[in-house]
Amino acid sequence: SILIENVKESFESHKSSANDIANALKKSLDEALGGPWHVVVGKSFATSVSHEKNGFAYVYIGNFAVICFKTA
């Protein structure tokens, strides 16, 4: 999917900084899929979010968890 490809590309470009990964991923998702997208990248967190239908992803890349969600 476009979302997963954007996650992979952001990690490849910004491997060491969760903040840089989140910023790059948000920008790419807003451009590719229309915004607003919200992105959380980290190693330990909990979340509860409301999102649009088909506007949520939760994946692990290496040691990082990534949550992306779209709101109206």
Coordinates of N, CA, C and O in Angstrom, one line a residue:
S1 N 0.8 -1.2 0.0 CA 0.0 0.0 0.0 C 0.9 1.2 0.0 O 2.1 1.2 0.4
I2 N 0.3 2.3 -0.4 CA 1.0 3.6 -0.4 C 1.5 4.0 0.9 O 2.6 4.4 1.1
L3 N 0.7 3.8 1.9 CA 1.0 4.1 3.3 C 2.3 3.4 3.8 O 3.2 4.0 4.3
I4 N 2.3 2.1 3.6 CA 3.4 1.3 4.0 C 4.7 1.6 3.3 O 5.8 1.7 3.9
E5 N 4.6 1.9 2.0 CA 5.7 2.3 1.2 C 6.3 3.6 1.8 O 7.5 3.8 1.9
N6 N 5.4 4.6 2.2 CA 5.9 5.8 2.7 C 6.6 5.6 4.1 O 7.5 6.3 4.4
V7 N 6.1 4.7 4.9 CA 6.7 4.3 6.1 C 8.1 3.8 5.9 O 9.1 4.3 6.5
K8 N 8.2 2.9 5.0 CA 9.6 2.3 4.7 C 10.5 3.4 4.2 O 11.7 3.4 4.6
E9 N 10.1 4.2 3.3 CA 11.0 5.3 2.7 C 11.4 6.2 3.8 O 12.6 6.7 3.8
S10 N 10.5 6.6 4.7 CA 10.9 7.5 5.8 C 11.9 6.9 6.7 O 12.8 7.6 7.1
F11 N 11.8 5.6 7.0 CA 12.8 5.0 7.8 C 14.1 4.9 7.2 O 15.2 5.1 7.8
E12 N 14.1 4.6 5.9 CA 15.4 4.5 5.1 C 16.1 5.8 5.1 O 17.3 5.9 5.1
S13 N 15.3 6.9 5.0 CA 15.9 8.3 4.9 C 16.4 8.8 6.2 O 17.3 9.7 6.3
H14 N 15.7 8.5 7.3 CA 15.9 9.1 8.6 C 16.1 8.0 9.7 O 15.3 8.0 10.7
K15 N 17.0 7.1 9.6 CA 17.1 5.9 10.4 C 17.3 6.2 11.9 O 16.9 5.4 12.7
S16 N 18.0 7.3 12.3 CA 18.4 7.4 13.7 C 17.4 8.3 14.5 O 17.5 8.3 15.7
S17 N 16.6 9.0 13.9 CA 15.8 10.0 14.7 C 14.3 9.8 14.6 O 13.7 9.9 13.5
A18 N 13.6 9.4 15.6 CA 12.2 9.1 15.6 C 11.4 10.4 15.2 O 10.5 10.4 14.4
N19 N 11.9 11.5 15.7 CA 11.3 12.8 15.4 C 11.4 13.1 13.9 O 10.4 13.5 13.2
D20 N 12.6 12.9 13.3 CA 12.7 13.1 11.8 C 11.9 12.2 11.0 O 11.3 12.6 10.0
I21 N 11.8 10.9 11.5 CA 11.0 9.9 10.8 C 9.5 10.4 10.8 O 8.8 10.4 9.7
A22 N 9.0 10.8 11.9 CA 7.6 11.2 12.1 C 7.3 12.4 11.2 O 6.3 12.5 10.5
N23 N 8.2 13.4 11.2 CA 8.0 14.6 10.4 C 8.0 14.3 8.9 O 7.1 14.8 8.2
A24 N 9.0 13.5 8.5 CA 9.1 13.1 7.0 C 7.9 12.3 6.6 O 7.3 12.5 5.5
L25 N 7.4 11.4 7.5 CA 6.3 10.5 7.1 C 5.0 11.3 7.1 O 4.2 11.1 6.1
K26 N 4.8 12.2 8.0 CA 3.6 13.0 8.0 C 3.5 13.8 6.7 O 2.5 13.9 6.0
K27 N 4.6 14.5 6.3 CA 4.7 15.3 5.1 C 4.4 14.4 3.9 O 3.6 14.8 3.0
S28 N 5.0 13.2 3.8 CA 4.8 12.4 2.6 C 3.3 11.9 2.6 O 2.8 11.8 1.5
L29 N 2.8 11.5 3.7 CA 1.4 11.0 3.7 C 0.4 12.1 3.3 O -0.6 11.9 2.6
D30 N 0.6 13.3 3.9 CA -0.3 14.5 3.5 C -0.2 14.7 2.0 O -1.3 15.0 1.4
E31 N 1.0 14.7 1.4 CA 1.1 14.9 0.0 C 0.5 13.8 -0.8 O -0.2 14.0 -1.8
A32 N 0.8 12.5 -0.5 CA 0.4 11.4 -1.3 C -1.1 11.0 -1.1 O -1.8 10.6 -2.0
L33 N -1.6 11.2 0.1 CA -3.0 10.7 0.4 C -3.9 11.8 0.9 O -5.1 11.6 1.2
G34 N -3.5 13.1 0.9 CA -4.3 14.2 1.4 C -4.3 14.2 2.9 O -4.3 13.1 3.5
G35 N -4.3 15.3 3.5 CA -4.2 15.4 4.9 C -5.5 15.7 5.6 O -6.5 15.8 4.9
P36 N -5.5 15.9 6.9 CA -4.3 15.8 7.7 C -4.0 14.4 8.3 O -5.0 13.7 8.7
W37 N -2.8 13.9 8.2 CA -2.3 12.7 8.8 C -1.6 13.0 10.1 O -1.0 14.1 10.2
H38 N -1.7 12.2 11.1 CA -1.0 12.3 12.3 C -0.1 11.1 12.5 O -0.5 9.9 12.1
V39 N 1.1 11.3 12.9 CA 2.1 10.2 13.0 C 2.8 10.2 14.4 O 3.2 11.2 14.9
V40 N 2.9 8.9 14.9 CA 3.6 8.7 16.2 C 4.6 7.7 15.9 O 4.3 6.6 15.4
V41 N 5.9 7.9 16.3 CA 7.0 7.0 16.1 C 7.7 6.9 17.5 O 8.0 7.9 18.1
G42 N 7.8 5.7 18.0 CA 8.5 5.5 19.2 C 8.7 4.1 19.6 O 8.4 3.2 18.9
K43 N 9.3 3.9 20.8 CA 9.5 2.6 21.3 C 8.6 2.1 22.5 O 8.5 1.0 22.7
S44 N 7.9 3.1 23.1 CA 7.0 2.7 24.2 C 6.0 3.8 24.3 O 6.3 4.9 24.7
F45 N 4.7 3.5 24.0 CA 3.6 4.4 24.1 C 2.3 3.7 24.0 O 2.2 2.6 23.6
A46 N 1.3 4.4 24.5 CA -0.1 3.9 24.4 C -0.9 5.0 23.7 O -0.6 6.2 23.8
T47 N -1.9 4.6 23.0 CA -2.7 5.6 22.3 C -4.2 5.1 22.2 O -4.5 3.9 22.2
S48 N -5.0 6.1 22.1 CA -6.4 5.8 21.7 C -6.9 7.0 20.8 O -6.8 8.2 21.2
V49 N -7.2 6.7 19.6 CA -7.5 7.7 18.6 C -8.8 7.4 17.9 O -9.2 6.3 17.7
S50 N -9.4 8.5 17.4 CA -10.5 8.4 16.4 C -9.9 8.7 15.0 O -9.0 9.6 14.9
H51 N -10.4 8.0 14.0 CA -9.8 8.2 12.7 C -10.8 7.9 11.6 O -11.9 7.3 11.9
E52 N -10.5 8.4 10.4 CA -11.4 8.1 9.3 C -11.4 6.7 8.9 O -10.4 6.0 9.2
K53 N -12.4 6.2 8.3 CA -12.4 4.8 7.7 C -11.3 4.6 6.8 O -11.0 5.5 6.0
N54 N -10.6 3.5 6.9 CA -9.4 3.2 6.1 C -8.3 4.2 6.3 O -7.4 4.4 5.4
G55 N -8.2 4.9 7.5 CA -7.2 5.9 7.7 C -6.4 5.6 9.0 O -6.2 6.5 9.8
F56 N -6.0 4.4 9.2 CA -5.2 4.0 10.3 C -4.2 2.9 10.0 O -4.6 1.9 9.3
A57 N -3.0 3.0 10.5 CA -2.0 1.9 10.4 C -1.2 1.9 11.6 O -0.9 2.9 12.2
Y58 N -0.9 0.7 12.1 CA 0.0 0.5 13.2 C 1.0 -0.6 12.8 O 0.6 -1.8 12.6
V59 N 2.2 -0.3 12.7 CA 3.2 -1.2 12.2 C 4.5 -1.1 13.1 O 4.7 -0.1 13.8
Y60 N 5.3 -2.1 13.1 CA 6.7 -2.1 13.7 C 7.7 -2.1 12.6 O 7.6 -2.9 11.6
I61 N 8.7 -1.3 12.7 CA 9.9 -1.3 11.8 C 11.1 -1.4 12.7 O 11.3 -0.4 13.5
G62 N 11.8 -2.5 12.8 CA 12.9 -2.6 13.7 C 12.4 -2.5 15.1 O 11.4 -3.2 15.5
N63 N 13.0 -1.6 15.9 CA 12.7 -1.4 17.3 C 11.6 -0.3 17.5 O 11.2 0.0 18.6
F64 N 11.1 0.3 16.4 CA 10.2 1.4 16.5 C 8.7 0.9 16.1 O 8.6 0.2 15.2
A65 N 7.8 1.4 16.9 CA 6.4 1.3 16.5 C 6.0 2.5 15.8 O 6.5 3.6 16.1
V66 N 5.1 2.4 14.8 CA 4.6 3.6 14.0 C 3.1 3.5 14.0 O 2.5 2.5 13.6
I67 N 2.5 4.6 14.4 CA 1.0 4.7 14.2 C 0.8 5.9 13.3 O 1.3 7.0 13.6
C68 N 0.0 5.7 12.3 CA -0.5 6.8 11.4 C -2.0 6.8 11.3 O -2.6 5.7 11.2
F69 N -2.6 7.9 11.5 CA -4.0 8.0 11.4 C -4.4 9.3 10.8 O -3.8 10.3 10.9
K70 N -5.6 9.3 10.0 CA -6.1 10.4 9.3 C -7.4 10.9 10.0 O -8.2 10.1 10.4
T71 N -7.5 12.2 10.1 CA -8.7 12.8 10.7 C -9.3 13.8 9.7 O -8.6 14.2 8.8
A72 N -10.5 14.1 9.9 CA -11.2 15.1 9.0 C -10.7 16.5 9.3 O -10.3 16.8 10.3

